[in-house]
Short mmCIF file of C-alpha atoms in Angstrom, two decimals:
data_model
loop_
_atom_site.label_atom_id
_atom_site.label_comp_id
_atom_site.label_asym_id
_atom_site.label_seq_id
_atom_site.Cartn_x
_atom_site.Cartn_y
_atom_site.Cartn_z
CA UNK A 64 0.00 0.00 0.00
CA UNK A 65 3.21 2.33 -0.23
CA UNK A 66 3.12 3.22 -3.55
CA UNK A 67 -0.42 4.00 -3.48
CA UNK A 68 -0.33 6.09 -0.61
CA UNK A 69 2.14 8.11 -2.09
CA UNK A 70 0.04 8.29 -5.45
CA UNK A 71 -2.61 9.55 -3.71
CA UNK A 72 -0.78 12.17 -1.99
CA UNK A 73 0.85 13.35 -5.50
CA UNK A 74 -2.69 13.29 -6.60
CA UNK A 75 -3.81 15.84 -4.25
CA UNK A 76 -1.04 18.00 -3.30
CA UNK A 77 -1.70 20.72 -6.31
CA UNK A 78 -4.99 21.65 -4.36
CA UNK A 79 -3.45 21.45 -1.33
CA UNK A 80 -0.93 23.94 -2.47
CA UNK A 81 -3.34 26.62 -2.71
CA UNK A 82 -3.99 26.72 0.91
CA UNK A 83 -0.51 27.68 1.52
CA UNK A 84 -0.90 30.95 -0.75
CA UNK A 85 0.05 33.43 1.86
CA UNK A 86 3.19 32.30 2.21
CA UNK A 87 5.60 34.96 0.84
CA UNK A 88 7.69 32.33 -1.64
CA UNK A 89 7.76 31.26 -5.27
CA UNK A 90 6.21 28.62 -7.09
CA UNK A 91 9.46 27.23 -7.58
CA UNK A 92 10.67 27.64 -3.87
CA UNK A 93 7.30 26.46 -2.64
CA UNK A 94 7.77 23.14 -4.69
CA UNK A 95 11.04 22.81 -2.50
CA UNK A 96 9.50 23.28 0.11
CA UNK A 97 6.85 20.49 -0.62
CA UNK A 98 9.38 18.06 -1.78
CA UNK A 99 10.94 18.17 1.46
CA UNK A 100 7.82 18.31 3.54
CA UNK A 101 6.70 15.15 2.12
CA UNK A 102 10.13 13.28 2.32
CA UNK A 103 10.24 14.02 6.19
CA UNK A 104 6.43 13.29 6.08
CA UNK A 105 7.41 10.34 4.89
CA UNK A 106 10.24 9.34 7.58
CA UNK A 107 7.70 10.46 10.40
CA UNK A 108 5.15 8.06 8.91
CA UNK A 109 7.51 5.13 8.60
CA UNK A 110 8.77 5.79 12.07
CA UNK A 111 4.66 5.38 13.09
CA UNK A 112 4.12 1.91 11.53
CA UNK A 113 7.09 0.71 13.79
CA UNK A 114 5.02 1.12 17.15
CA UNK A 115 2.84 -1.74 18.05
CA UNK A 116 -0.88 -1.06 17.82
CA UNK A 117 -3.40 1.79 16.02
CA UNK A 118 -2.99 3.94 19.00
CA UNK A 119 0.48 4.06 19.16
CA UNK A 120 0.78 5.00 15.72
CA UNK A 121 -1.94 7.62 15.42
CA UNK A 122 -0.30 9.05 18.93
CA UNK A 123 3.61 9.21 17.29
CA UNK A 124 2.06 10.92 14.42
CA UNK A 125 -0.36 13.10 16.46
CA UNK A 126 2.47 14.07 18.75
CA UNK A 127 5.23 15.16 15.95
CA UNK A 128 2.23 16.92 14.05
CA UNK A 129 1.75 19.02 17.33
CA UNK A 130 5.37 19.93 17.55
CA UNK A 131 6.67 20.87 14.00
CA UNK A 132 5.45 24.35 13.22
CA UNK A 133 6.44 24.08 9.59
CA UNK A 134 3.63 25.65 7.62
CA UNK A 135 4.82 22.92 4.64
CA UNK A 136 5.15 20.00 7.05
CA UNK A 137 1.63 20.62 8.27
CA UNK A 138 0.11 21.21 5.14
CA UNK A 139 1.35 17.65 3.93
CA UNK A 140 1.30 15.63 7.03
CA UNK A 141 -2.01 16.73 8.17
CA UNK A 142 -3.47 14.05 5.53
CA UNK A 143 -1.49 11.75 6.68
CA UNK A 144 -2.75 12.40 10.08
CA UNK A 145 -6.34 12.66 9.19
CA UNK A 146 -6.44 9.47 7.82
CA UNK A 147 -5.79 8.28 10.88
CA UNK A 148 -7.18 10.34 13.31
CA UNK A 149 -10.47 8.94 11.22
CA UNK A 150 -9.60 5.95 11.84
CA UNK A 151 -9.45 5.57 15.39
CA UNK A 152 -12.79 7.57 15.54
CA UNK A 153 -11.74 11.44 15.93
CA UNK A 154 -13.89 12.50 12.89
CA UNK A 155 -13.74 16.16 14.03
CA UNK A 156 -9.66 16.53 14.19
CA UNK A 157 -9.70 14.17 10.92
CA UNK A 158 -11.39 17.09 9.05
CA UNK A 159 -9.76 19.94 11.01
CA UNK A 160 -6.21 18.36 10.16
CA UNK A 161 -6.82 18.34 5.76
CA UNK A 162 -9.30 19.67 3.98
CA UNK A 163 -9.74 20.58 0.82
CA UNK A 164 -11.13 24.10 0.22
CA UNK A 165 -13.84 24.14 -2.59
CA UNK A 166 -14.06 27.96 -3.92
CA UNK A 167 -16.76 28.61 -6.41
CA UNK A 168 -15.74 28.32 -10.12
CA UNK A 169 -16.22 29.17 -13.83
CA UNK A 170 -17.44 25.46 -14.47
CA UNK A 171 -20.35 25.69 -11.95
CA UNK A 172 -23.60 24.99 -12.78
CA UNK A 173 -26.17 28.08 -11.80
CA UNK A 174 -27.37 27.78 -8.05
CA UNK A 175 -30.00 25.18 -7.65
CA UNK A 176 -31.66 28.32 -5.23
CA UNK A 177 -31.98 30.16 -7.90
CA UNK A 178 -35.19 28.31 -9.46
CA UNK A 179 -36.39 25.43 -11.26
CA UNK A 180 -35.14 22.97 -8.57
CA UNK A 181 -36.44 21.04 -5.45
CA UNK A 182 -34.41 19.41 -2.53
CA UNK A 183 -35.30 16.41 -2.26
CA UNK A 184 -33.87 13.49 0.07
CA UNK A 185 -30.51 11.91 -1.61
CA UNK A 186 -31.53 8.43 0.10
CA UNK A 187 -34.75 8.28 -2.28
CA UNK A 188 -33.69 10.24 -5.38
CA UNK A 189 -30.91 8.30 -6.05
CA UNK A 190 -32.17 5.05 -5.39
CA UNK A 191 -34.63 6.22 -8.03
CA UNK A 192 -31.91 7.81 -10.47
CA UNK A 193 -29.96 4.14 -10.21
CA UNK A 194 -33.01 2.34 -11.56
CA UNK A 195 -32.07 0.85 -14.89
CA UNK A 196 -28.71 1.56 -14.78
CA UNK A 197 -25.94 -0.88 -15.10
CA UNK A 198 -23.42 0.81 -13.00
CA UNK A 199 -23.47 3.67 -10.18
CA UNK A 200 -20.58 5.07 -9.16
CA UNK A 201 -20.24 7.37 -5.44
CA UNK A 202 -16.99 9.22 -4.71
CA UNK A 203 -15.94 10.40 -1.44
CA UNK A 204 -13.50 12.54 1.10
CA UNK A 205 -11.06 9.62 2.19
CA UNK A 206 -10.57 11.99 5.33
CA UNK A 207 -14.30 12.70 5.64
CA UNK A 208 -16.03 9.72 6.37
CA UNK A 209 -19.47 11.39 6.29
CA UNK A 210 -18.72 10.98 2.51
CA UNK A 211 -19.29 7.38 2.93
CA UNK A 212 -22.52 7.56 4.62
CA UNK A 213 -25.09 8.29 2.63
CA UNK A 214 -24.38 5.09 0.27
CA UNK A 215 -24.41 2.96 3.67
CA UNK A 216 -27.83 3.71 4.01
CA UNK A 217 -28.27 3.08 0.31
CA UNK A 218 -26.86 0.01 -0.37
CA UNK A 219 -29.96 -2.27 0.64
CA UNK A 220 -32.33 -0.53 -1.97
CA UNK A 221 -29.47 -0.58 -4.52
CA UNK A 222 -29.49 -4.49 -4.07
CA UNK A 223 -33.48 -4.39 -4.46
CA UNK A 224 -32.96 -3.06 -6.88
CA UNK A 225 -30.51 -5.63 -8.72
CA UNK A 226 -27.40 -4.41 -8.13
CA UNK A 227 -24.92 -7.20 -7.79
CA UNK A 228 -21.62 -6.25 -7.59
CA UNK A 229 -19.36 -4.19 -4.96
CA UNK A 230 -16.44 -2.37 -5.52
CA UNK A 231 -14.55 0.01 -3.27
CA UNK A 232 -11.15 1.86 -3.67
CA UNK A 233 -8.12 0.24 -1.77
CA UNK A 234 -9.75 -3.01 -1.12
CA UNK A 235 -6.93 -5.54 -1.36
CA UNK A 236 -7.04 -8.38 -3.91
CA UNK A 237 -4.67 -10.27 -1.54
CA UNK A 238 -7.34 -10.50 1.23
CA UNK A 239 -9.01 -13.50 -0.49
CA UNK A 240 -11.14 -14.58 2.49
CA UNK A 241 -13.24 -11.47 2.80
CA UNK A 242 -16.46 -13.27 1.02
CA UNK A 243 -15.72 -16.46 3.41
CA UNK A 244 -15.50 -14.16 6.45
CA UNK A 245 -18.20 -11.83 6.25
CA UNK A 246 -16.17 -8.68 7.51
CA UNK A 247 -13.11 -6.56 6.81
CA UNK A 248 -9.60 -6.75 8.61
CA UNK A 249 -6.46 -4.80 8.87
CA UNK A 250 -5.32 -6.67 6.05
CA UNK A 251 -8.47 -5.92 3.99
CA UNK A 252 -7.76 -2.24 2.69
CA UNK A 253 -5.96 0.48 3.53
CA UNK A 254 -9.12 2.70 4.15
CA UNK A 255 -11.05 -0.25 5.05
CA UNK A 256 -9.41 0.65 8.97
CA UNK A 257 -11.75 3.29 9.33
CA UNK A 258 -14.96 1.49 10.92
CA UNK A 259 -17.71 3.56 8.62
CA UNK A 260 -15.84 2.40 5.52
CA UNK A 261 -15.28 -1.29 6.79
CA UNK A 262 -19.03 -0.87 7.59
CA UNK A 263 -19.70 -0.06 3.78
CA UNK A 264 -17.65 -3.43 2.87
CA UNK A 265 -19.61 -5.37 5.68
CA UNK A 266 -23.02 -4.17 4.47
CA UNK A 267 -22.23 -5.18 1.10
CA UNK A 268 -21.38 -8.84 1.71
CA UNK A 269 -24.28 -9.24 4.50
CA UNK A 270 -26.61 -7.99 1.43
CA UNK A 271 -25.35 -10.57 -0.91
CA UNK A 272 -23.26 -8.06 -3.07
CA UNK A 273 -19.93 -9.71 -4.70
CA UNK A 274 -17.29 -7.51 -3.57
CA UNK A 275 -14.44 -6.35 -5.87
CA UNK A 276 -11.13 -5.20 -5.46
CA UNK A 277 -9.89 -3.47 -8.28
CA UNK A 278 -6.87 -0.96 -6.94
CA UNK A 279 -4.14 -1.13 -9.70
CA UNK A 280 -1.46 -3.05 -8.60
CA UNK A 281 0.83 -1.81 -11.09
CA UNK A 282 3.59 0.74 -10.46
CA UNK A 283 2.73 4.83 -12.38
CA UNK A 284 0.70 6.85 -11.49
CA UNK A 285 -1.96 9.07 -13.43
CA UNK A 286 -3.09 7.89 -16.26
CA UNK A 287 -1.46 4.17 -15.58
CA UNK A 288 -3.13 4.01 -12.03
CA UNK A 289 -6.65 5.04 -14.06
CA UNK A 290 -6.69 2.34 -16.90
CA UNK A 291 -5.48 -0.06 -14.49
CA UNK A 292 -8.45 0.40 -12.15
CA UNK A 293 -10.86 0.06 -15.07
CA UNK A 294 -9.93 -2.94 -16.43
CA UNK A 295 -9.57 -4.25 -13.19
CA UNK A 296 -13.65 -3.90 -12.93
CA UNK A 297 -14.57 -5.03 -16.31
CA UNK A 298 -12.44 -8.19 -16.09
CA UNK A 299 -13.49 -8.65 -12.61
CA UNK A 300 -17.18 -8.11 -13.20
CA UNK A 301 -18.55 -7.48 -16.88
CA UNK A 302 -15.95 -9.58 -18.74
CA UNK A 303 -17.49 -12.91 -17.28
CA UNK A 304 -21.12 -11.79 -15.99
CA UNK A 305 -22.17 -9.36 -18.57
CA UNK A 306 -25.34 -8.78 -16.68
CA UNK A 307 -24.02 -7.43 -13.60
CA UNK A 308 -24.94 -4.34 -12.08
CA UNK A 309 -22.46 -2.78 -10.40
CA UNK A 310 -22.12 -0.16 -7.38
CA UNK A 311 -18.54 1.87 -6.58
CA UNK A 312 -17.11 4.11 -3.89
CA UNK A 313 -13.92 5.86 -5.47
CA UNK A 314 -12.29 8.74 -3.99
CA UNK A 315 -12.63 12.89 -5.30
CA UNK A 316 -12.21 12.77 -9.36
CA UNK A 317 -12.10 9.17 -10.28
CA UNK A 318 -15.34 9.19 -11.23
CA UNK A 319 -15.63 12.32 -13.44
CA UNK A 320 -16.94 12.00 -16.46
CA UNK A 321 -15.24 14.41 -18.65
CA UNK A 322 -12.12 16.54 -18.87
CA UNK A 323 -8.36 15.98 -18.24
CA UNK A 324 -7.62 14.17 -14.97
CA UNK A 325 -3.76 13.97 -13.97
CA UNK A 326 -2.58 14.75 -17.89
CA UNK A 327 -5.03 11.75 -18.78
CA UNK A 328 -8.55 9.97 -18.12
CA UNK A 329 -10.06 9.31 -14.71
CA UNK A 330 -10.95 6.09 -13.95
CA UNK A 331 -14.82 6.76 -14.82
CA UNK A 332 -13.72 7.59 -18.61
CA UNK A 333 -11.49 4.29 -18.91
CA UNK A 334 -14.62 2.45 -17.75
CA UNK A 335 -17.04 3.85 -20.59
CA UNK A 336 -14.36 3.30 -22.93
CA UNK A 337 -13.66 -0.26 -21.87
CA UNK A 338 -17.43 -1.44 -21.48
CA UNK A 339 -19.18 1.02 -23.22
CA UNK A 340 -21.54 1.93 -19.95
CA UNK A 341 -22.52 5.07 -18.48
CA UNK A 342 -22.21 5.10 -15.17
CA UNK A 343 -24.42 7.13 -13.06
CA UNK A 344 -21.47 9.66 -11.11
CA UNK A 345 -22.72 11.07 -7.81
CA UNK A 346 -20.47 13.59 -6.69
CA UNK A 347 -19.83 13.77 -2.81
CA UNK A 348 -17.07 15.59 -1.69
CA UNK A 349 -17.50 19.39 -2.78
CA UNK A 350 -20.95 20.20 -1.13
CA UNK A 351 -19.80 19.51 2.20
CA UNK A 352 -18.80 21.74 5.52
CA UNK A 353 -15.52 22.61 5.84
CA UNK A 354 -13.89 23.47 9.27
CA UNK A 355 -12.94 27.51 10.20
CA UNK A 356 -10.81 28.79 8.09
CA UNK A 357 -11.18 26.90 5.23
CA UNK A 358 -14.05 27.59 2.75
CA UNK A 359 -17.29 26.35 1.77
CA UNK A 360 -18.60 26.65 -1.98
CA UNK A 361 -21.21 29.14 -1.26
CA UNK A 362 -24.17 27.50 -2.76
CA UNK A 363 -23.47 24.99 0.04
CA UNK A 364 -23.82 28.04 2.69
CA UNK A 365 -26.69 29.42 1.21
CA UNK A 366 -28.41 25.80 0.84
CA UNK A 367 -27.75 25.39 4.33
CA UNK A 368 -29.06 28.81 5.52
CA UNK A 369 -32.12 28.77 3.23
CA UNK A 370 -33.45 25.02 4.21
CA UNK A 371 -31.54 23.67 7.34
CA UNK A 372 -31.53 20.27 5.79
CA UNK A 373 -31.07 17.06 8.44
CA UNK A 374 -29.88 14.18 6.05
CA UNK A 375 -27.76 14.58 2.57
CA UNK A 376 -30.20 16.01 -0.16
CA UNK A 377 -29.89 16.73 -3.81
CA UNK A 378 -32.07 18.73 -6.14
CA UNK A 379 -34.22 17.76 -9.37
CA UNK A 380 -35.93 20.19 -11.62
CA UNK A 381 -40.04 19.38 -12.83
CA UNK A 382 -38.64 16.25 -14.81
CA UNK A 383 -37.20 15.06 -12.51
CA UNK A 384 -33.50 15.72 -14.06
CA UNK A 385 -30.84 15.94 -11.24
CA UNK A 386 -28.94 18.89 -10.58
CA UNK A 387 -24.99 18.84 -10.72
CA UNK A 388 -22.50 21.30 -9.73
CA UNK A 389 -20.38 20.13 -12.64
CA UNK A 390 -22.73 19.30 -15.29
CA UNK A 391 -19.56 18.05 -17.68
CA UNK A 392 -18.39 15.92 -14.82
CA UNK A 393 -20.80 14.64 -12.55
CA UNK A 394 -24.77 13.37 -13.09
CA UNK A 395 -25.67 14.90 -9.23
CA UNK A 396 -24.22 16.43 -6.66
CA UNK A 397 -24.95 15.80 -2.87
CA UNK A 398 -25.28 18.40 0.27
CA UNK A 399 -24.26 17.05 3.20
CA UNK A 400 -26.08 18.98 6.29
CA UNK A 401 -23.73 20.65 8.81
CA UNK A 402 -22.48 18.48 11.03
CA UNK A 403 -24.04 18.30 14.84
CA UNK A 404 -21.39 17.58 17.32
CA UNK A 405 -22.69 15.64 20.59
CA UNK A 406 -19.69 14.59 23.05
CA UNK A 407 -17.08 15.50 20.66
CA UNK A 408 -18.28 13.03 17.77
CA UNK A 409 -20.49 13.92 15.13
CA UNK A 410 -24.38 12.80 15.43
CA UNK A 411 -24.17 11.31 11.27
CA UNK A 412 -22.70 8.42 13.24
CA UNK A 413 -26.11 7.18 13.09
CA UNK A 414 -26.00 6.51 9.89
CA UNK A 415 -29.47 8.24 9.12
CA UNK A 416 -31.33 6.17 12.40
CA UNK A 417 -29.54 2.37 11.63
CA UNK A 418 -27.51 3.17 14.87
CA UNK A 419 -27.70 4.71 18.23
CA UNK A 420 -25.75 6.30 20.44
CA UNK A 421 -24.09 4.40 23.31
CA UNK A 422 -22.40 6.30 26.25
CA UNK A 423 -19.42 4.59 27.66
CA UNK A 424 -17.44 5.42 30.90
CA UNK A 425 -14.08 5.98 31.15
CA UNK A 426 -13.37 3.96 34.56
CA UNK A 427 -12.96 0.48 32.76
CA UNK A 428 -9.21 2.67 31.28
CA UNK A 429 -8.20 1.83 35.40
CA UNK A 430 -6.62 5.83 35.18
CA UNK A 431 -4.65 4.67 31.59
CA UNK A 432 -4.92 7.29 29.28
CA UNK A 433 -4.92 7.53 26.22
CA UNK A 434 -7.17 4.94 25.85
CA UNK A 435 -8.52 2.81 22.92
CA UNK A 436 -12.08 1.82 23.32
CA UNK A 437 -13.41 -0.45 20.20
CA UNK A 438 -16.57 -2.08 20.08
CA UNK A 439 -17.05 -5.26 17.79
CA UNK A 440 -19.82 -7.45 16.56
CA UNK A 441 -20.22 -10.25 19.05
CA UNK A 442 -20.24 -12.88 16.05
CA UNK A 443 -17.07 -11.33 14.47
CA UNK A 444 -13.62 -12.42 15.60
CA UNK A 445 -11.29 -9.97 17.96
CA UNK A 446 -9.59 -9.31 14.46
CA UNK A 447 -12.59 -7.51 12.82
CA UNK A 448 -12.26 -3.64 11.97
CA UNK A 449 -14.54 -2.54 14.67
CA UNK A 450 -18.47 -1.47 14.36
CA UNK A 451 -16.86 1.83 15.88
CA UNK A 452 -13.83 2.75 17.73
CA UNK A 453 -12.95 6.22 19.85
CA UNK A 454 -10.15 7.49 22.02
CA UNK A 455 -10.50 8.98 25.34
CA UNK A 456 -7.79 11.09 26.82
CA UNK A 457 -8.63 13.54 29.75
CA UNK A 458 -5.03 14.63 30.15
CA UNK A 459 -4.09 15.60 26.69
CA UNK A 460 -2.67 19.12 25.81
CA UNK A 461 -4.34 19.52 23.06
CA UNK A 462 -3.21 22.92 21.10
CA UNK A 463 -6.20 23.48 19.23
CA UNK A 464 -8.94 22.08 16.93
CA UNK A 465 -6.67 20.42 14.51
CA UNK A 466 -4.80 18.11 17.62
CA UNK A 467 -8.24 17.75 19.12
CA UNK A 468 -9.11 14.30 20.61
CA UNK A 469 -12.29 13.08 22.98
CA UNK A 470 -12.07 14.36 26.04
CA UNK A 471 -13.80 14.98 29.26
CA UNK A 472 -12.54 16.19 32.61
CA UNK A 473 -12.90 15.51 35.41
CA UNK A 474 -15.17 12.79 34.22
CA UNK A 475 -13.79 10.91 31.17
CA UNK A 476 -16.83 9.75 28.89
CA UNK A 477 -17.83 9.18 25.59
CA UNK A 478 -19.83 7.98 22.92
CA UNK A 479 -20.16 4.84 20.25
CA UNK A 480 -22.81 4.96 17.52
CA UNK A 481 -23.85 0.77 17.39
CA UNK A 482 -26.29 -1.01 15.44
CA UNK A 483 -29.27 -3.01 17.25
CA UNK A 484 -27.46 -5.79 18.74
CA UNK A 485 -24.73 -7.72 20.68
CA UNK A 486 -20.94 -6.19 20.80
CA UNK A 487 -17.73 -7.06 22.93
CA UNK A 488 -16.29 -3.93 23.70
CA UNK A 489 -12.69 -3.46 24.55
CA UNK A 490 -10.13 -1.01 26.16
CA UNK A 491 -6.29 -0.80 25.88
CA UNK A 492 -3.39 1.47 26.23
CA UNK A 493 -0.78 3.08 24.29
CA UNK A 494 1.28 -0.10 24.53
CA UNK A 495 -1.31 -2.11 23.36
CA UNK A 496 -1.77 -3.60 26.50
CA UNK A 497 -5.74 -4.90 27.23
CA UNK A 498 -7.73 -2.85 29.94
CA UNK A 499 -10.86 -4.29 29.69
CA UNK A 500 -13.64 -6.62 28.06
CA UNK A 501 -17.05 -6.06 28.22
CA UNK A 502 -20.20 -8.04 26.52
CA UNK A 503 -23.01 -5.74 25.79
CA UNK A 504 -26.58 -5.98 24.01
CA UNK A 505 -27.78 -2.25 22.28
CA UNK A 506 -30.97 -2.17 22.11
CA UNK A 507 -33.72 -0.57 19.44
CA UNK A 508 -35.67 0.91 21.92
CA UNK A 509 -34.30 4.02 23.89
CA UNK A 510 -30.44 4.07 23.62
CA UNK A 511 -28.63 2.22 26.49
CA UNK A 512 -25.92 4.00 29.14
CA UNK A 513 -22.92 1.58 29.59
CA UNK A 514 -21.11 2.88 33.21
CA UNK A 515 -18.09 1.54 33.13
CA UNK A 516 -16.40 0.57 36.53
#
């Protein structure tokens, strides 16, 4: 997974750039700059993967974030960061450490405010839009997981539909055993670690969706990575089932449908060239809220302030034709409401009402802190990526928003977002050390209050 995490950091890194515009340097000393920003990135990220556990790792990264004030440095490391303060659970630092600004542009479509559109709830409309279509393809925010949400909830009407196929970026061909098992594990996917994505891959195979890997495995990137990604899913899927309907979750500009993409095609355009199928693109990751001091496209802030919407919506004129902000690129575009922060975790954790919010006590850490509490499906082994994961820390310094993790003082609490059912629910420290083991049962009714002692 090396060489594509570096790919998708070279992917990115011209948008990044622009956040860094009030530095006083040139394009070409800025480029420096970058270059050696992501080689010590790098080195600090290798360093990471050599402590034992998913806390120690996010905490060496977390801690050498805090301390290096180089603007550069923080610019590129912060997505390394993100990705895994997202995965163990700190959704509000993951989007506070990277985020992409989206600034309103000459390629926009007109306002959907403006007239001749309705909201309308993105769970419905484009379970309706994906009727007849062969293949329906989602991007998303790898650092945003409330980018992955919405096609969660969708997922069972796209397989009443007849969709039959599953394929997400960074699943790994090598985990052959993900069918047999029934749930994702480290070895599974890169972002697979984060629990709402290995939720979207658990869904999926509990549904009775085939699930596809198709991340190139071949060294280039650009173009090379694109093609490679596309033929993946036509020999994995259409080549030998030509009737297969197919559903994908690729990240930012894979899926466009037009235009130059890294000095070649996106993966989207390789796909219609390869299997001569439209897919139906449902862009995700521009009409989202961005944290202070970044910037929202303002059709997203004036959506917001005009209808106060509580789950994603899109719009549709009279005929029912979706509205995109890039009508050369995408078929719809998605708002995603502004997010509602409850205990320092973010209430789309509910996934639209298919889970509750469980309160857990901090006593079960016996005074160890930080501490790692993960909650797993009872009928999954103790290697499953859990149903949801946080970190509780009442004596972090935290510096500000961007180093922020869960924490309550003097009484250390927080809160998991579960599905109806039976979980083991664990605890351990920096050293990867076990601090407790609980059994519980969340119910459907009025949502449970574990007190850990």
């Amino acid at each position: 997974m090396r060489t594509t995490l570096a790919t998708l950091l070279c992917c990115l890194m011209p948008v990044v750039i622009a956040t860094a515009a009030d530095e006083p340097l040139s394009p070409y000393e800025w480029k420096q700059r970058q270059k050696v920003a992501f080689e010590h990135s790098e080195r600090v990220y290798a360093d990471a993967l050599k402590r034992t556990g998913l806390l120690a790792q996010y905490k060496a990264m977390r801690d050498t974030y805090r301390t290096d004030k180089d603007g550069a440095f923080r610019i590129v490391f912060g997505q390394y960061l993100s990705w895994y303060q997202s995965f163990v659970g700190d959704y509000v630092g993951a989007h506070d450490s990277y985020s992409i600004r989206q600034l309103a542009a000459s390629d926009d479509a007109h306002s959907p405010l403006d007239g001749g559109y309705t909201a309308k709830p993105a769970l419905d409309e484009i379970a309706e839009l994906a009727k007849g279509r062969k293949a329906v393809f989602f991007n998303e925010a790898h650092n945003v997981p409330v980018t992955r949400t919405l096609l969660v909830e969708l997922l069972s009407k796209l397989r009443a539909e007849g969709y039959t196929y599953f394929a997400a970026e960074t699943i790994y061909a090598s985990d052959t055993e993900l069918a047999k098992r029934g749930y994702p594990v480290e070895k599974s996917g890169f972002y697979t670690m984060e629990p709402i994505a290995a939720e979207m891959v658990r869904t999926a195979l509990h549904l009775g969706f085939k699930v596809v890997a198709y991340e190139s495995e071949k060294e280039g990137n650009g173009d090379v990575r694109e093609y490679d990604q596309a033929k993946n899913l036509y020999e994995r899927v259409f080549k030998n089932d030509p009737q297969a309907r197919l559903v994908v979750n690729a990240g930012y500009a894979h899926i466009q449908e037009n235009g130059k993409y890294l000095g070649g095609r996106s993966m989207a355009q390789h796909f219609a060239k390869l299997t001569g199928i439209d897919p139906l693109t449902v862009e995700q990751t521009m009409l989202i809220e961005h944290p202070a001091g970044t910037e929202n496209h303002p059709y997203y802030q004036k959506a917001m302030e005009s209808l106060h919407p509580t789950s994603p919506i899109v719009f549709a004129d009279a005929a029912g034709k979706p509205w995109t902000l890039k009508p050369k690129a995408y078929d719809v575009s998605v708002f995603f409401p502004a997010q509602v922060i409850h205990d320092e975790r973010p209430t789309w954790l509910t996934l639209g009402g298919l889970r509750t919010e469980y309160s857990f006590g901090g006593a079960a850490c016996q005074d160890t802190f930080p501490c790692l509490i993960e909650a797993r499906y009872a009928n999954e082994g103790d290697d499953a990526i859990p149903a949801d994961r946080l970190v509780l820390d009442p004596t972090g310094n935290v510096e500000n928003t961007q180093d922020r993790v869960i924490q309550r003082h003097p009484l250390t609490k927080g809160s998991l977002y579960l599905r109806p059912g039976k979980y083991r629910i664990t605890g351990q420290d920096v050293r990867g050390h076990a601090l407790f083991r609980q059994d519980v049962t969340v119910g459907s009714g009025r949502p449970p209050v574990a007190v850990a002692q």
